[in-house]
Coordinates of N, CA and C in Angstrom, one line a residue:
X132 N 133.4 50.1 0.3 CA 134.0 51.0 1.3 C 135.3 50.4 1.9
X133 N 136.5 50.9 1.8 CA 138.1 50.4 2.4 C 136.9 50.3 4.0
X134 N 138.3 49.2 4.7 CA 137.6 48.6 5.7 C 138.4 49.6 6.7
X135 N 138.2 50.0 7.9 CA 138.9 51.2 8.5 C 140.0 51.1 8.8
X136 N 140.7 50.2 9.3 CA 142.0 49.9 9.5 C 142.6 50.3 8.6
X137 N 142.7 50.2 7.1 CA 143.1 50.6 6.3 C 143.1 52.1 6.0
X138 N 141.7 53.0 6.6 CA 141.4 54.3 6.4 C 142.3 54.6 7.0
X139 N 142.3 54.1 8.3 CA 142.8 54.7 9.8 C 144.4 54.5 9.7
X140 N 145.2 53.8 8.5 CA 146.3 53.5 8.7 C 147.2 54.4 8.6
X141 N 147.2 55.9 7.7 CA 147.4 56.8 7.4 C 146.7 58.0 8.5
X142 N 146.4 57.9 9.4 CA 146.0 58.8 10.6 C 146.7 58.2 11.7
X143 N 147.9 58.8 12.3 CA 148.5 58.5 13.1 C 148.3 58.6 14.9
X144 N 147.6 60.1 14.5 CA 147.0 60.5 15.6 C 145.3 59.8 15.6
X145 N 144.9 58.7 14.9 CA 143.4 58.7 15.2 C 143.9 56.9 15.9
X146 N 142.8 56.4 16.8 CA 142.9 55.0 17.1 C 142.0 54.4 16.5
X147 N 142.8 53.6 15.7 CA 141.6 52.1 14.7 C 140.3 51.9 15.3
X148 N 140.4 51.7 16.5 CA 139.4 50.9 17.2 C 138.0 52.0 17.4
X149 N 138.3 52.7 17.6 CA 137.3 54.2 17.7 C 137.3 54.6 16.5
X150 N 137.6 54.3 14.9 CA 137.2 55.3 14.1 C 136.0 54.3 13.5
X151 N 135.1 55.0 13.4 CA 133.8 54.5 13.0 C 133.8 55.5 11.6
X152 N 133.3 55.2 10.5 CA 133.3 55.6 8.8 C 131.6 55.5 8.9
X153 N 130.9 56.5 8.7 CA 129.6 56.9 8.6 C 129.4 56.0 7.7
X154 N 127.9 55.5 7.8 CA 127.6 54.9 6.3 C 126.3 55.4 6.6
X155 N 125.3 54.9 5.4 CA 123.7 55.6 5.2 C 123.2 54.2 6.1
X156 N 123.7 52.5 5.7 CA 123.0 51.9 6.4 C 122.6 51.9 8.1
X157 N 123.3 53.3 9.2 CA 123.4 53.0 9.9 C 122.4 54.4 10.6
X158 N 121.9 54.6 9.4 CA 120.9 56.0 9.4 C 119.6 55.3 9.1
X159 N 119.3 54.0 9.1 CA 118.0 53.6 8.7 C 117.4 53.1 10.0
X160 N 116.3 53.1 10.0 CA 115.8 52.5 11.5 C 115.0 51.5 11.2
X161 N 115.4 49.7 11.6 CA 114.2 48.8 11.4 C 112.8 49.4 12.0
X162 N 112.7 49.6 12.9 CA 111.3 49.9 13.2 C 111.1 51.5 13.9
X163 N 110.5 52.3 12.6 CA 110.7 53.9 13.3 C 109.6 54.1 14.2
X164 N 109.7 55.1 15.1 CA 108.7 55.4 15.8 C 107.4 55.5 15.2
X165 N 106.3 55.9 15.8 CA 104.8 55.6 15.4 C 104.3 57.1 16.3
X166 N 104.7 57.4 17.4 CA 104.4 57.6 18.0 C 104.0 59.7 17.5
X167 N 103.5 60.9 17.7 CA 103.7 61.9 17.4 C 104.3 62.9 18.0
X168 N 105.4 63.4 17.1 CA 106.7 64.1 17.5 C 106.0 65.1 18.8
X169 N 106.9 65.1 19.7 CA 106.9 65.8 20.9 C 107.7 66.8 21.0
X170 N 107.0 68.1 20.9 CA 107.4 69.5 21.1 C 107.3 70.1 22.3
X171 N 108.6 70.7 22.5 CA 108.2 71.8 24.1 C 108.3 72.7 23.3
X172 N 107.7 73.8 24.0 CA 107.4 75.5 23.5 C 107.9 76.2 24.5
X173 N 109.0 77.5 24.8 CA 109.3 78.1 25.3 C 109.1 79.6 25.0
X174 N 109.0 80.3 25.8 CA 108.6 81.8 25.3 C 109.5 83.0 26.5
X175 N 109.8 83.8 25.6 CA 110.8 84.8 26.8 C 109.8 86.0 27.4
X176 N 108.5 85.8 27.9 CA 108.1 86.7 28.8 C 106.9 86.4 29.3
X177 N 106.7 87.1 30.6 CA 105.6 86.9 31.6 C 104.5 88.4 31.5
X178 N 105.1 88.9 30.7 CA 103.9 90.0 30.3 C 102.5 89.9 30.3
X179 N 101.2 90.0 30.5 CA 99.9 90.1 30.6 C 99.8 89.3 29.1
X180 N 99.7 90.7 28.1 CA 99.8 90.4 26.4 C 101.2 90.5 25.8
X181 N 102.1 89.0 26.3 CA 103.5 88.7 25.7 C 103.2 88.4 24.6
X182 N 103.3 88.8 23.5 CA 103.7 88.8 22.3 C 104.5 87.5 21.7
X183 N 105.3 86.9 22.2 CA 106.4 86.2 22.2 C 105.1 84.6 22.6
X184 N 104.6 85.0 23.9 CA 103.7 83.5 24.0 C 102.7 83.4 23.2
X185 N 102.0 84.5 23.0 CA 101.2 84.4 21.4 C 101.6 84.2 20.4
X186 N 102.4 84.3 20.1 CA 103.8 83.4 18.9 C 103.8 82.2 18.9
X187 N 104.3 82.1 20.2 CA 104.3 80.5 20.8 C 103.2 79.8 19.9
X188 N 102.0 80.7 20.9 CA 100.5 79.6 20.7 C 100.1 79.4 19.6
X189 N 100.5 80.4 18.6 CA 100.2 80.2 16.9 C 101.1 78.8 16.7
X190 N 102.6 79.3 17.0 CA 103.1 77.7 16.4 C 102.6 76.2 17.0
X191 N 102.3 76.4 18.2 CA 101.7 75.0 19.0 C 100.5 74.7 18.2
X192 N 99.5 75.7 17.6 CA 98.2 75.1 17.0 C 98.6 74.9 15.5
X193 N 99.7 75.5 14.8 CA 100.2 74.5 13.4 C 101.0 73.3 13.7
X194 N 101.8 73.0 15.0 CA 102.2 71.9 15.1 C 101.1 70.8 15.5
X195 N 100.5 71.2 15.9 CA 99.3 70.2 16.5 C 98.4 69.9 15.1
X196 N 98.6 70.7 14.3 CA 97.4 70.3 12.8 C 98.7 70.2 12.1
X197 N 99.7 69.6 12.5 CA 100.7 68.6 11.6 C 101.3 67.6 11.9
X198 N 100.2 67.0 13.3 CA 100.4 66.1 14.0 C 101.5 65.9 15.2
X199 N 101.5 67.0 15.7 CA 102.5 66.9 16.5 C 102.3 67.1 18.2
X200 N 102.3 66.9 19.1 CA 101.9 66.7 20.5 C 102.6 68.0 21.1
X201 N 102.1 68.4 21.2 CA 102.8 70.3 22.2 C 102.7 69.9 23.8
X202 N 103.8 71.1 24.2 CA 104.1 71.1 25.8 C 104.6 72.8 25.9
X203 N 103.6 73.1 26.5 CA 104.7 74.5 26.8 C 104.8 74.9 28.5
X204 N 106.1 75.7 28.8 CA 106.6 75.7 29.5 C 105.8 77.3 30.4
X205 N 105.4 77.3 31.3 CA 105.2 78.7 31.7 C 106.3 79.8 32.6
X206 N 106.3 80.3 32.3 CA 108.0 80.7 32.9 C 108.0 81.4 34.2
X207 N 106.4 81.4 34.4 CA 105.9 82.4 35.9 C 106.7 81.3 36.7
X208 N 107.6 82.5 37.8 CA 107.8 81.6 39.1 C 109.0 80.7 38.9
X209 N 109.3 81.0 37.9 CA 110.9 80.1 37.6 C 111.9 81.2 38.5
X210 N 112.7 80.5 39.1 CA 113.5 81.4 40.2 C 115.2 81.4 38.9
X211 N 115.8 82.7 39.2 CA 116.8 83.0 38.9 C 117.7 81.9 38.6
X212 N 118.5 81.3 37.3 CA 120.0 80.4 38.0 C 120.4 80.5 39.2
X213 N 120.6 79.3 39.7 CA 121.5 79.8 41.0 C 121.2 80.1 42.0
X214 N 120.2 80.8 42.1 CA 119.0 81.6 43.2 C 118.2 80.4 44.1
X215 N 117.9 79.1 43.3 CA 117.1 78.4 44.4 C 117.6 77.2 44.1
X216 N 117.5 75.7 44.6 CA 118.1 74.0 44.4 C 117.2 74.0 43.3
X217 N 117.9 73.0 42.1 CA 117.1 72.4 41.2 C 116.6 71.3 41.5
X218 N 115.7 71.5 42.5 CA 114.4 70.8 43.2 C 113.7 71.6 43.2
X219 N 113.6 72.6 43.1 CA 112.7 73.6 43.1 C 111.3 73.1 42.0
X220 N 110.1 73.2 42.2 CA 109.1 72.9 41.6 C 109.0 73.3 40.0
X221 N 109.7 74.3 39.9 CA 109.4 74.6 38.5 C 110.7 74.4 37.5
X222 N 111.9 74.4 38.5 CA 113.3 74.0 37.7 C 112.8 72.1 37.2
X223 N 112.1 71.7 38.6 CA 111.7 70.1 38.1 C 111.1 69.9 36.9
X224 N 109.8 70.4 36.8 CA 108.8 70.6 35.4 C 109.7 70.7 34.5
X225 N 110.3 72.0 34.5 CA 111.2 72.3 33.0 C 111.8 71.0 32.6
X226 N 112.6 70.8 33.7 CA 113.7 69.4 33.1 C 112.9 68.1 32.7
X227 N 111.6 67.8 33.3 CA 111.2 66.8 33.3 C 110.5 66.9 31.6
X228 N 109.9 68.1 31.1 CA 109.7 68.6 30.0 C 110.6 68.4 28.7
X229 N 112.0 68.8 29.4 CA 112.8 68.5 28.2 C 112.8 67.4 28.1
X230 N 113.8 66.2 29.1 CA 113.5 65.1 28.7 C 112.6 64.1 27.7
X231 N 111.2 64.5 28.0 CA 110.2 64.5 27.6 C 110.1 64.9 26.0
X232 N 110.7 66.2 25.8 CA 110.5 66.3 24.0 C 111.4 65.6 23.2
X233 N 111.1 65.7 21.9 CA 112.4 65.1 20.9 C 112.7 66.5 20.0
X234 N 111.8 67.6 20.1 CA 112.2 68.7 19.5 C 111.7 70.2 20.5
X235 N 112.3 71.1 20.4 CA 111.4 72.3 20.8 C 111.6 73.7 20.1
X236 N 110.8 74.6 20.5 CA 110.7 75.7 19.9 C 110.8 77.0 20.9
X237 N 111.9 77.8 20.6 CA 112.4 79.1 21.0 C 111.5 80.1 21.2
X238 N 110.8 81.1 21.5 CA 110.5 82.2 21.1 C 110.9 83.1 21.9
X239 N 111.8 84.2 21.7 CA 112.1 85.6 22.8 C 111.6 86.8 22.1
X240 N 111.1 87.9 22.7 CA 111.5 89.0 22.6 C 112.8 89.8 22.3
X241 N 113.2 90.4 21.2 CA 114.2 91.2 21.6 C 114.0 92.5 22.4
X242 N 115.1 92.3 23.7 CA 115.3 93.7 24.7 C 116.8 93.8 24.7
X243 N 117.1 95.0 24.6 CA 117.9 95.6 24.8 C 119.6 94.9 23.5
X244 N 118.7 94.5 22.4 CA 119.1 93.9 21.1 C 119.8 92.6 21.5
X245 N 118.5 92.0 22.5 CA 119.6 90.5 22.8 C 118.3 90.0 23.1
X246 N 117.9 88.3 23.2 CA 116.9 87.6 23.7 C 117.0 88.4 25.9
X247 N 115.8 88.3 26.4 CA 115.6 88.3 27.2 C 116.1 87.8 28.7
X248 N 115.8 88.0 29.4 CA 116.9 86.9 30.8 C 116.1 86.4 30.9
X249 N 114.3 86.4 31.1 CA 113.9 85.2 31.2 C 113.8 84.2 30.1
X250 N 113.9 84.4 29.0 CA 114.7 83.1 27.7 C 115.9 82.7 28.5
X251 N 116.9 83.1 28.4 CA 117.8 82.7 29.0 C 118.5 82.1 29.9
X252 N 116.8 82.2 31.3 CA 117.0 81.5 32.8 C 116.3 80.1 32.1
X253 N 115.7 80.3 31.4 CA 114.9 78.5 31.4 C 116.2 78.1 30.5
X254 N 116.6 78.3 29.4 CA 117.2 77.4 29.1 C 118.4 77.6 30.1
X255 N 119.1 78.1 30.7 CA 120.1 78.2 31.7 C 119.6 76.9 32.6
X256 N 118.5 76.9 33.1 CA 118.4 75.9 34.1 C 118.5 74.1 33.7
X257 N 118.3 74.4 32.2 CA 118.1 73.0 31.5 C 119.7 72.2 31.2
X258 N 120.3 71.3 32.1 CA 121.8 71.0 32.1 C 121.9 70.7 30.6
X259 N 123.4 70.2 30.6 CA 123.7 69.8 29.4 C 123.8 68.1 29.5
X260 N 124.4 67.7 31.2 CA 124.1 66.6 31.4 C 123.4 66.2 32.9
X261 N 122.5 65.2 32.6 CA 122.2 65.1 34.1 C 122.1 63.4 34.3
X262 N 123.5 62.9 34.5 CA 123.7 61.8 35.1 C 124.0 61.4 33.5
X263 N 123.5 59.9 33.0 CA 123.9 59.4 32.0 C 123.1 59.9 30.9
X264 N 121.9 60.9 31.4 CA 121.1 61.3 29.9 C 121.4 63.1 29.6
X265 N 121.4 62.9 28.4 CA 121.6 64.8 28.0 C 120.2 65.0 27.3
X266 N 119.7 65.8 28.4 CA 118.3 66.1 28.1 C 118.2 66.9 26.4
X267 N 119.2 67.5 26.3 CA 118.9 68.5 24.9 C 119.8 67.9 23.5
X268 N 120.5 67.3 23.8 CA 121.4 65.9 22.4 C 120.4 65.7 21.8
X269 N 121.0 66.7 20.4 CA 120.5 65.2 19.4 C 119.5 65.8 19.2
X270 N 118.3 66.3 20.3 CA 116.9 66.7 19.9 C 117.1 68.1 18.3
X271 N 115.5 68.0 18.2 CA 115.2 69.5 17.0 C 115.4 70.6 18.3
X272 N 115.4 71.8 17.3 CA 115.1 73.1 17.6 C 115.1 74.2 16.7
X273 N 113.6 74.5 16.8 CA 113.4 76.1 15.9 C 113.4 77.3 16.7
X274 N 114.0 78.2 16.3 CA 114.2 79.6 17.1 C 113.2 80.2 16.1
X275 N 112.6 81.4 17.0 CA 111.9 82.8 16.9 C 112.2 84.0 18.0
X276 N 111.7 85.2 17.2 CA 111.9 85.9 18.1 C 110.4 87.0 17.5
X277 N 109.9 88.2 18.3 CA 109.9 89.1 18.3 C 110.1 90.4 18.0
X278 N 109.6 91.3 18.0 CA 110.3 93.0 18.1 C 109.2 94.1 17.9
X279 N 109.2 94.9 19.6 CA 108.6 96.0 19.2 C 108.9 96.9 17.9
X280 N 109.6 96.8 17.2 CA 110.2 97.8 16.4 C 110.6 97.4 14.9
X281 N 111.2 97.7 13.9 CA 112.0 96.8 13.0 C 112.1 95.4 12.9
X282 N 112.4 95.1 12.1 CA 112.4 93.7 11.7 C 114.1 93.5 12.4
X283 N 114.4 92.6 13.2 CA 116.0 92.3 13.3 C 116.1 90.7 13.8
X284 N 117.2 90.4 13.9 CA 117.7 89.0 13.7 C 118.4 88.8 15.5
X285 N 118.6 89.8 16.1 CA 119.9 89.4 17.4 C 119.6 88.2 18.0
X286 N 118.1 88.5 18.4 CA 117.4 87.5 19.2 C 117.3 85.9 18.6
X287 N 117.5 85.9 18.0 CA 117.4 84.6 17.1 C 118.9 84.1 16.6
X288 N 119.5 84.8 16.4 CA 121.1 84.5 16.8 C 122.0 84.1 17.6
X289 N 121.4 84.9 18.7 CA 122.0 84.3 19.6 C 121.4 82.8 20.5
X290 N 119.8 82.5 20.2 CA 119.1 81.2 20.4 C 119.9 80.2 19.5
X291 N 120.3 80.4 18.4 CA 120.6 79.5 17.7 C 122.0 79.3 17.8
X292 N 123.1 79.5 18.4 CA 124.3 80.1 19.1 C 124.1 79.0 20.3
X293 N 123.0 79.6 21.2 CA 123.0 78.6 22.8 C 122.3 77.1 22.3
X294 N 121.7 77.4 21.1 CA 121.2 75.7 20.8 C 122.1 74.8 20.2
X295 N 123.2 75.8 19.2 CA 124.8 74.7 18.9 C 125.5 74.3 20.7
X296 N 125.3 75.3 21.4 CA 126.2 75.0 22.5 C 125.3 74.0 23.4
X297 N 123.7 73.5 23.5 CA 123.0 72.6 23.8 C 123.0 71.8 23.0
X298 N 123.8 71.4 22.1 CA 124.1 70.1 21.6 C 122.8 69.5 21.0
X299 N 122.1 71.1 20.0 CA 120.7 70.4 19.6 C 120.8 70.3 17.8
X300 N 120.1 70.2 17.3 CA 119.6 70.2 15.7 C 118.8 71.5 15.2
X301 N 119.2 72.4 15.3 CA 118.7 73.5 14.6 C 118.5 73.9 13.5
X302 N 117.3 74.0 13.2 CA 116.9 73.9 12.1 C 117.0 75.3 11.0
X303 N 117.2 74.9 9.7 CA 117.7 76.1 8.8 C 117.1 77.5 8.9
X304 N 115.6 77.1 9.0 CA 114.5 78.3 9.1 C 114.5 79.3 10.3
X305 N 114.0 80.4 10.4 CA 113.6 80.8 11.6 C 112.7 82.0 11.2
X306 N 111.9 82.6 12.7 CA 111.2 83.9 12.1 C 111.5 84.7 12.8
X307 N 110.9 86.2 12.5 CA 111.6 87.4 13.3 C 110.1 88.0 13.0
X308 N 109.5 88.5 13.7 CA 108.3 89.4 13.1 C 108.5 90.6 14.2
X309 N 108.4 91.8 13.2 CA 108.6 93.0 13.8 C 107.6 93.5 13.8
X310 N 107.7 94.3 14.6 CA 106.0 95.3 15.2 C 105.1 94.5 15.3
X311 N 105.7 93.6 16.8 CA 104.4 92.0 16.8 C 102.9 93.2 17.3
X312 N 103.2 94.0 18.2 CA 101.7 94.8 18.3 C 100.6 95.1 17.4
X313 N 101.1 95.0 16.3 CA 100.1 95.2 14.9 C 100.3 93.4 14.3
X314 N 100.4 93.0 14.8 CA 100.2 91.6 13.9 C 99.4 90.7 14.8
X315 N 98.9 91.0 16.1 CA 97.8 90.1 16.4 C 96.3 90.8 16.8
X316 N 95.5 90.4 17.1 CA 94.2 91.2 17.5 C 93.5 90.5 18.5
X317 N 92.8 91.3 19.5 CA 92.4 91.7 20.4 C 92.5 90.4 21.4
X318 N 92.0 89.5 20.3 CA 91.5 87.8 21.1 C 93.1 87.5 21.0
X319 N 94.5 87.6 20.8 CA 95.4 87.3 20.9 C 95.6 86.2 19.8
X320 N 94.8 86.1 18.5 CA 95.5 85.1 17.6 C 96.0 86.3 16.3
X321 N 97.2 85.7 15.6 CA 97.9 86.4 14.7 C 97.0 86.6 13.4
X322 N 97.2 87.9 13.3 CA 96.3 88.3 11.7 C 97.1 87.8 10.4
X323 N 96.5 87.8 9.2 CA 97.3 86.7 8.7 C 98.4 87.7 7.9
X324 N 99.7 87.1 7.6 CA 100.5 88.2 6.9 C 101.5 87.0 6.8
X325 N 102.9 87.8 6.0 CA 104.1 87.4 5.7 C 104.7 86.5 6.6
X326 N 104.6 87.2 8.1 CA 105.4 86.6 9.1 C 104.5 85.2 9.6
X327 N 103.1 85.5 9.8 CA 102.2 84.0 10.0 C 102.8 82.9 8.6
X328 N 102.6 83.5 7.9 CA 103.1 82.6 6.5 C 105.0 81.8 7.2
X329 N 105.3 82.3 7.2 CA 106.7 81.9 8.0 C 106.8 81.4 9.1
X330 N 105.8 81.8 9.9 CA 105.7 80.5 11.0 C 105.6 79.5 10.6
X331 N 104.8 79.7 9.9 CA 103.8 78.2 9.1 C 105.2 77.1 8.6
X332 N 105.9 78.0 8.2 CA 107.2 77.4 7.3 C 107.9 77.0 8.2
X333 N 108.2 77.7 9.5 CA 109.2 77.2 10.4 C 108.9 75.9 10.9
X334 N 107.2 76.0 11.0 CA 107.0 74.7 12.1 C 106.6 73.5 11.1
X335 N 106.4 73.5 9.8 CA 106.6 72.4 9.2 C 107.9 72.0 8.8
X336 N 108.6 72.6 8.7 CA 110.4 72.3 8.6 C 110.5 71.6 9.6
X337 N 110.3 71.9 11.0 CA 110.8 71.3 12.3 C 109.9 70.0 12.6
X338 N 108.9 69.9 12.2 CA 108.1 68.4 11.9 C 109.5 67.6 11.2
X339 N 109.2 68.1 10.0 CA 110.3 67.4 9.3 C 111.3 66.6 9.5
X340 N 112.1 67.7 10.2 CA 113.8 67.3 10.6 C 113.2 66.4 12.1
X341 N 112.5 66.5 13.2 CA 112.2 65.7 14.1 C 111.8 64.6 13.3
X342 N 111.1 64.1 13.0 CA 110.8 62.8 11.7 C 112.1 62.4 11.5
X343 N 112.9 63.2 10.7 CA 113.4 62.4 10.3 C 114.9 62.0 11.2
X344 N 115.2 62.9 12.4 CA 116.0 62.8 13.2 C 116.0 61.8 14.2
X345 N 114.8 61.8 15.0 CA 114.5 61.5 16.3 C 114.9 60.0 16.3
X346 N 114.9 59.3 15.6 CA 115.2 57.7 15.9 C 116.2 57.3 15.7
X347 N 117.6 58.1 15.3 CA 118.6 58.0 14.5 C 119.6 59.4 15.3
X348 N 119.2 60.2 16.3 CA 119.7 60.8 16.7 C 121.1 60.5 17.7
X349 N 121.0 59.2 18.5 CA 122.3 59.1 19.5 C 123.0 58.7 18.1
X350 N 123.4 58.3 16.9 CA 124.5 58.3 15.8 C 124.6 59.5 15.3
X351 N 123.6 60.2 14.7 CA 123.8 61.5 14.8 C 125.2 62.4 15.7
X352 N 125.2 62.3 16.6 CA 125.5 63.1 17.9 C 126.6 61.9 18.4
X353 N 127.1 61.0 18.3 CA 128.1 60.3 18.6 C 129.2 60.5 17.7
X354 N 130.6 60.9 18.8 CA 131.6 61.7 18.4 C 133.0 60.7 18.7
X355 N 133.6 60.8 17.9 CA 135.0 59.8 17.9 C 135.8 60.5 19.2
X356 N 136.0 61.9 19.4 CA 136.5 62.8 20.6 C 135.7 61.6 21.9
X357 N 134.5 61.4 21.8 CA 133.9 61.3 23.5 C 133.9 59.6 23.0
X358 N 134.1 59.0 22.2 CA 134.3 57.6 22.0 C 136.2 57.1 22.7
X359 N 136.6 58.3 22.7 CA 138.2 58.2 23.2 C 138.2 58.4 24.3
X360 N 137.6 59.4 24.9 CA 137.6 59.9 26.2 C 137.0 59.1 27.0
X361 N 135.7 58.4 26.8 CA 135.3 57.3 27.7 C 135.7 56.3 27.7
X362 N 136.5 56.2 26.4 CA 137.5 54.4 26.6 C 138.4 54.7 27.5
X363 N 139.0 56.1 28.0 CA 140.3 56.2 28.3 C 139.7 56.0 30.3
X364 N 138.4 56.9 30.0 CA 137.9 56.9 31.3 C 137.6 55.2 31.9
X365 N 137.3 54.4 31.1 CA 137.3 53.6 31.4 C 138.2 52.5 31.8
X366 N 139.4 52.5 31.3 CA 140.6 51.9 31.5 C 141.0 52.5 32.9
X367 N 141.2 54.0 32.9 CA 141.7 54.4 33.8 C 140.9 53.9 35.1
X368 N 139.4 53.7 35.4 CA 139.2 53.0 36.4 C 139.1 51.2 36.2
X369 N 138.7 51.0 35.4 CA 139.3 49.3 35.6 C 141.1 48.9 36.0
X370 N 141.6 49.9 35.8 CA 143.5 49.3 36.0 C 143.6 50.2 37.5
X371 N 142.9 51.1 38.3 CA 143.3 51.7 39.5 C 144.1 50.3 40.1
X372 N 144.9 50.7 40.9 CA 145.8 49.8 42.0 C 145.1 49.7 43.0
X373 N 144.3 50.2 43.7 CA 143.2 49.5 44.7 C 142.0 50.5 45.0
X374 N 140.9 50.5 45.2 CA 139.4 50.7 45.1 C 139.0 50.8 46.1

């Protein structure tokens, strides 16, 4: 591999010292985790029989029988963006939750052919940075959605949309099951069909990609843009004229 200086010599606009050349060796981890991948589960509704949390709970019991540690989020009582301090008891949980996972999983309803406001308030409350850690970098993420009606995609589009703009790993797969009302029974677990079969698919994919992300994720997610910007931020306060 040319040594970078040499790459970098022919980029006028890039600085030597900041261009880092990916290699595979720096994707290997002497010693990988041991530990079993940690999922948060999110769901867009507080309905009696939400549809969307029984989704949920089907995927938490295949991630759990593929070894995986579940957390899910209850969304009762989460106050509006903005509406209360994030000290608020339930804005705390959430954050302290994310922190806590290395991957999570979506699930909304579609209303009114968009995910829900309450999908939208939890991840809304969840920063992008809080002090020197970014709770959602770098982590997995599988989107699902719902639908009283037809089979459609919006809801899940636009999750996978706010999870590029959360700075997460979203995974190839996703599901959509339409006319969730006929696809679970009475006791609230899913009958078996096409769409269960595709959970199934979603949430071993997202084992996967957490495996094989989670230890290797701050290289992943480290950007020559924020490698320049903090050198610059940094200069700029070590040379101030007085303090």
């Amino acid at each position: 591999m040319p040594a970078v200086d040499s790459v970098a010599a022919g980029l006028p606009n890039i600085d030597p010292a900041l261009f880092v050349v990916p290699t595979a060796a720096r994707l290997q981890t002497p010693v990988p985790s041991t530990h079993a991948p940690r999922i948060l589960l999110l769901h867009g509704s507080v309905r009696e029989r939400s549809y969307s949390r029984l989704a949920s709970e089907e995927a938490a019991r295949l991630l759990q029988a593929m070894g995986a540690e579940t957390r899910t989020f209850d969304p009762r009582g989460l106050p509006l963006p903005d509406d209360a301090p994030d000290t608020h008891p339930k804005v705390q949980q959430l954050r302290q939750l994310a922190q806590w996972a290395e991957g999570m999983v979506w699930t909304s309803p579609e209303r009114h052919g968009g995910m829900t406001g309450i999908m939208k308030a939890q991840i809304d409350w969840i920063p992008l940075a809080d002090g020197a850690l970014r709770p959602t970098q770098g982590k997995t993420l599988a989107v699902m959605q719902v639908s009283g009606g037809s089979q459609s995609f919006n809801a899940v589009n636009q999750l996978r949309m706010l999870g590029r703009w959360m700075r997460m790993l979203t995974i190839p797969n996703q599901s959509s099951v339409a006319k969730a009302f006929l696809e679970f029974d009475e006791a609230g677990r899913m009958k078996p069909s096409a769409y269960y079969d595709r959970i199934a698919d979603v949430m071993e994919e997202l084992v996967k990609f957490t495996l094989l992300t989670r230890d290797v994720s701050p290289y992943l997610v480290d950007r020559y843009s924020e490698r320049k910007e903090n050198t610059e931020a940094l200069f700029r306060r070590v040379n101030q004229k007085s303090i």
